[in-house]
CSV table of C-alpha atoms in Angstrom, one decimal:
chain,number,residue,atom,x,y,z
M,1,MET,CA,38.4,-1.8,-18.1
M,2,SER,CA,41.4,-3.6,-16.8
M,3,ARG,CA,44.9,-2.6,-17.1
M,4,LYS,CA,46.1,-5.1,-19.7
M,5,GLU,CA,42.9,-3.9,-22.0
M,6,TRP,CA,44.2,-0.1,-21.8
M,7,LEU,CA,47.4,-0.4,-22.3
M,8,ALA,CA,46.7,-2.5,-25.5
M,9,ILE,CA,44.1,0.9,-26.6
M,10,SER,CA,46.8,2.9,-26.2
M,11,PHE,CA,49.6,0.9,-27.9
M,12,PHE,CA,46.9,1.1,-31.0
M,13,ALA,CA,46.2,4.6,-31.1
M,14,ILE,CA,50.1,5.3,-31.3
M,15,MET,CA,50.7,2.7,-33.8
M,16,LEU,CA,47.3,4.1,-35.8
M,17,ALA,CA,48.7,7.9,-34.7
M,18,GLY,CA,52.4,6.8,-36.4
M,19,CYS,CA,50.2,5.3,-39.9
M,20,ALA,CA,48.7,8.6,-40.7
M,21,ALA,CA,49.2,10.4,-43.6
M,22,PRO,CA,51.7,13.2,-43.5
M,23,GLY,CA,50.4,16.7,-44.5
M,24,PRO,CA,47.1,18.6,-43.4
M,25,ALA,CA,44.0,17.5,-44.3
M,26,LYS,CA,42.0,19.4,-46.2
M,27,LEU,CA,38.8,20.9,-46.2
M,28,TYR,CA,37.5,22.5,-49.7
M,29,GLU,CA,36.5,20.7,-52.8
M,30,GLY,CA,38.6,20.4,-56.0
M,31,ALA,CA,42.0,20.1,-56.2
M,32,LEU,CA,44.7,20.6,-54.1
M,33,ARG,CA,45.8,24.4,-53.6
M,34,PRO,CA,49.4,25.0,-52.6
M,35,ALA,CA,49.9,26.6,-49.0
M,36,ALA,CA,50.2,29.9,-49.9
M,37,GLU,CA,46.3,30.4,-51.2
M,38,THR,CA,44.8,28.3,-48.0
M,39,ALA,CA,45.0,28.8,-44.5
M,40,MET,CA,46.2,26.1,-41.9
M,41,ILE,CA,44.6,25.4,-38.8
M,42,ARG,CA,46.1,23.4,-35.7
M,43,LEU,CA,43.9,21.4,-33.6
M,44,PRO,CA,45.6,20.5,-30.0
M,45,GLU,CA,44.9,16.7,-29.0
M,46,GLN,CA,41.4,17.5,-26.8
M,47,VAL,CA,39.6,19.4,-29.7
M,48,GLN,CA,37.4,17.8,-32.4
M,49,VAL,CA,35.9,19.3,-35.4
M,50,MET,CA,32.2,18.3,-35.5
M,51,ALA,CA,31.4,20.4,-38.4
M,52,LEU,CA,32.4,23.2,-40.7
M,53,ASP,CA,30.5,25.5,-42.2
M,54,GLY,CA,27.3,23.9,-41.1
M,55,GLN,CA,28.4,20.0,-42.6
M,56,GLU,CA,28.6,18.1,-40.3
M,57,GLN,CA,32.4,15.9,-40.3
M,58,THR,CA,33.3,12.2,-41.0
M,59,GLY,CA,35.9,9.5,-40.5
M,60,SER,CA,39.4,10.9,-40.3
M,61,LEU,CA,38.5,14.6,-40.1
M,62,LEU,CA,37.0,13.5,-36.5
M,63,GLN,CA,40.8,12.7,-35.2
M,64,ARG,CA,42.1,15.0,-32.8
M,65,GLY,CA,46.0,17.3,-33.2
M,66,GLN,CA,45.4,17.4,-36.7
M,67,LEU,CA,46.5,20.2,-39.2
M,68,LEU,CA,43.7,21.6,-41.3
M,69,ALA,CA,43.7,23.5,-44.1
M,70,VAL,CA,40.8,26.0,-45.4
M,71,LEU,CA,40.1,28.1,-48.2
M,72,PRO,CA,40.5,31.7,-47.3
M,73,GLY,CA,37.0,33.5,-46.3
M,74,GLU,CA,34.7,32.8,-43.8
M,75,HIS,CA,34.1,29.8,-42.1
M,76,VAL,CA,32.3,28.4,-38.8
M,77,PHE,CA,33.7,25.7,-36.6
M,78,SER,CA,31.4,23.2,-34.4
M,79,LEU,CA,34.0,22.0,-31.9
M,80,ARG,CA,34.1,19.3,-29.3
M,81,TYR,CA,36.5,19.1,-26.4
M,82,VAL,CA,37.2,15.8,-25.3
M,83,GLU,CA,39.7,14.1,-22.9
M,84,LEU,CA,40.5,10.9,-21.1
M,85,PHE,CA,41.1,10.6,-17.7
M,86,GLN,CA,42.4,7.6,-16.1
M,87,ILE,CA,41.0,7.6,-12.6
M,88,ASN,CA,42.7,4.3,-11.4
M,89,SER,CA,44.2,1.3,-12.8
M,90,GLU,CA,41.1,-0.3,-13.4
M,91,GLU,CA,38.7,2.7,-14.4
M,92,HIS,CA,38.7,5.8,-16.8
M,93,GLU,CA,36.6,8.3,-17.9
M,94,VAL,CA,36.0,10.2,-21.5
M,95,VAL,CA,34.6,13.3,-21.0
M,96,ARG,CA,33.2,15.0,-23.8
M,97,SER,CA,32.0,18.5,-24.1
M,98,ARG,CA,29.1,20.3,-25.8
M,99,GLN,CA,29.6,21.9,-28.9
M,100,SER,CA,30.7,25.6,-29.2
M,101,ALA,CA,30.3,27.6,-32.7
M,102,LEU,CA,33.7,29.3,-33.8
M,103,ARG,CA,33.3,31.9,-36.5
M,104,PHE,CA,36.0,33.4,-38.2
M,105,THR,CA,37.9,34.8,-40.9
M,106,ALA,CA,41.0,33.0,-42.9
M,107,VAL,CA,43.2,34.8,-44.7
M,108,ALA,CA,45.4,33.1,-47.3
M,109,GLY,CA,48.8,32.0,-45.9
M,110,HIS,CA,48.4,32.5,-42.6
M,111,GLU,CA,48.3,29.9,-40.3
M,112,TYR,CA,46.4,30.1,-36.7
M,113,ARG,CA,46.2,27.5,-33.7
M,114,ILE,CA,43.3,26.4,-31.7
M,115,GLU,CA,43.4,26.7,-28.0
M,116,MET,CA,41.8,26.3,-24.7
M,117,ASP,CA,42.6,26.3,-21.1
M,118,LYS,CA,44.6,23.2,-19.8
M,119,GLN,CA,42.1,21.2,-18.0
M,120,GLY,CA,44.2,19.6,-14.9
M,121,SER,CA,42.0,17.4,-12.9
M,122,LEU,CA,38.5,15.2,-14.0
M,123,GLU,CA,36.0,17.6,-12.2
M,124,VAL,CA,37.8,20.7,-13.7
M,125,ALA,CA,36.9,19.2,-17.0
M,126,ARG,CA,33.7,18.1,-16.8
M,127,LYS,CA,32.3,22.0,-15.8
M,128,PHE,CA,34.5,22.9,-18.4
M,129,ALA,CA,32.2,20.4,-20.5
M,130,LYS,CA,29.2,22.0,-19.6
M,131,ASP,CA,30.4,25.5,-21.1
M,132,PRO,CA,33.4,25.2,-23.6
M,133,LYS,CA,35.6,28.1,-24.5
M,134,PHE,CA,37.7,27.8,-27.4
M,135,ARG,CA,40.4,30.1,-28.8
M,136,LEU,CA,41.6,30.7,-32.6
M,137,VAL,CA,45.1,32.3,-32.8
M,138,ASP,CA,46.7,34.3,-35.8
M,139,GLU,CA,50.2,33.1,-35.6
M,140,SER,CA,51.1,36.5,-37.8
M,141,SER,CA,49.1,39.3,-36.2
M,142,GLY,CA,48.4,37.8,-32.4
M,143,ALA,CA,44.8,37.8,-33.0
M,144,VAL,CA,42.1,36.0,-31.1
M,145,THR,CA,38.4,34.9,-31.5
M,146,GLU,CA,36.5,33.4,-29.0
M,147,SER,CA,33.7,30.5,-29.7
M,148,THR,CA,29.8,30.9,-28.5
M,149,ALA,CA,28.4,27.5,-27.1
M,150,ILE,CA,26.0,25.6,-29.1
M,151,LYS,CA,23.8,22.8,-29.3
M,152,SER,CA,23.4,21.7,-32.7
M,153,TYR,CA,25.4,22.4,-36.3
M,154,ALA,CA,21.9,24.2,-37.2
M,155,GLU,CA,22.2,26.1,-33.9
M,156,ALA,CA,25.9,27.3,-35.6
M,157,SER,CA,24.5,27.6,-39.0
M,158,LEU,CA,21.9,30.3,-37.1
M,159,VAL,CA,23.7,32.5,-35.3
M,160,ASP,CA,26.9,32.5,-38.1
M,161,THR,CA,23.6,34.3,-40.5
M,162,ILE,CA,22.4,36.4,-37.9
M,163,THR,CA,26.0,37.6,-36.9
M,164,LYS,CA,26.7,38.2,-40.7
M,165,ALA,CA,23.5,40.2,-41.2
M,166,PHE,CA,24.1,42.3,-38.4
M,167,ASP,CA,27.9,42.7,-39.3
M,168,SER,CA,26.8,43.8,-42.8
M,169,SER,CA,24.0,46.2,-41.8
M,170,ASP,CA,26.0,47.8,-39.1
M,171,SER,CA,28.5,48.7,-42.1
M,172,LYS,CA,26.1,51.1,-43.3
M,173,THR,CA,24.5,54.4,-42.7
M,174,GLN,CA,21.2,53.6,-43.4
M,175,GLY,CA,19.6,50.1,-44.0
M,176,PRO,CA,17.3,47.6,-42.5
M,177,THR,CA,17.0,47.4,-38.6
M,178,HIS,CA,18.5,44.4,-36.6
M,179,LEU,CA,14.8,43.5,-35.7
M,180,ASP,CA,14.2,43.3,-40.1
M,181,LEU,CA,16.8,41.4,-40.1
M,182,LEU,CA,16.0,38.5,-37.3
M,183,LYS,CA,12.4,38.7,-38.9
M,184,ASP,CA,14.1,38.3,-42.5
M,185,VAL,CA,16.7,35.0,-40.8
M,186,TRP,CA,13.7,33.9,-39.2
M,187,GLY,CA,11.6,33.6,-42.3
M,188,ARG,CA,14.0,32.0,-44.2
M,189,ALA,CA,15.0,29.4,-41.5
M,190,SER,CA,14.4,25.4,-41.5
M,191,PRO,CA,12.2,24.0,-38.5
M,192,GLU,CA,16.0,22.7,-37.5
M,193,ASP,CA,16.8,26.4,-37.6
M,194,ARG,CA,14.3,27.9,-35.4
M,195,ALA,CA,14.9,25.2,-32.4
M,196,GLY,CA,18.2,25.7,-32.4
M,197,PHE,CA,17.5,29.4,-32.5
M,198,ARG,CA,15.0,29.2,-29.3
M,199,VAL,CA,17.7,26.7,-27.2
M,200,TRP,CA,20.4,29.5,-28.0
M,201,LEU,CA,17.7,32.5,-26.7
M,202,ASP,CA,16.6,30.6,-24.4
M,203,GLN,CA,20.2,30.2,-22.8
M,204,GLN,CA,21.5,34.2,-23.4
M,205,PRO,CA,20.9,37.2,-20.7
M,206,LYS,CA,17.7,38.5,-19.9
């Protein structure tokens, strides 16, 4: 890519950003709700939301550096790191990471921000892209939630289902074992979910 082409792309990107509609992107169905009834999540420029609660996002929701509005409750973001590095006046490289699942509980009226370590060089970014780590910080309490690496939206959904089942089991003095819960989830999982879980399981420490 020539320097002129690079400058032209940068110019149009700035123009599009300036024309973007103000206010948060609404990630829920139904009528617009007051800010006190939703949770606001701020994204850095280098992070894209690929899916929310297993539902793939498209169009404007793939833009970066946004403010998002979600309903209170448990959610799972599938996130991806994307950053452009200018190698020289003629060359550049766009680094895109694998996806990472971030499960969190949104509280109405709270504001959150998604963070990641700053990538100071192309080599560092390439390494980070292989195993990206994101953090969700509650602006009110300072509580931090960290992400888990995944390879598909289905895998994010399955990881979330299993985690919720474990949390439910841990809160009871008696009930099904973790093995029972795994068998139950496996029996209800789709072929895509099972394939995603096998990949995730292979990556876990033995």
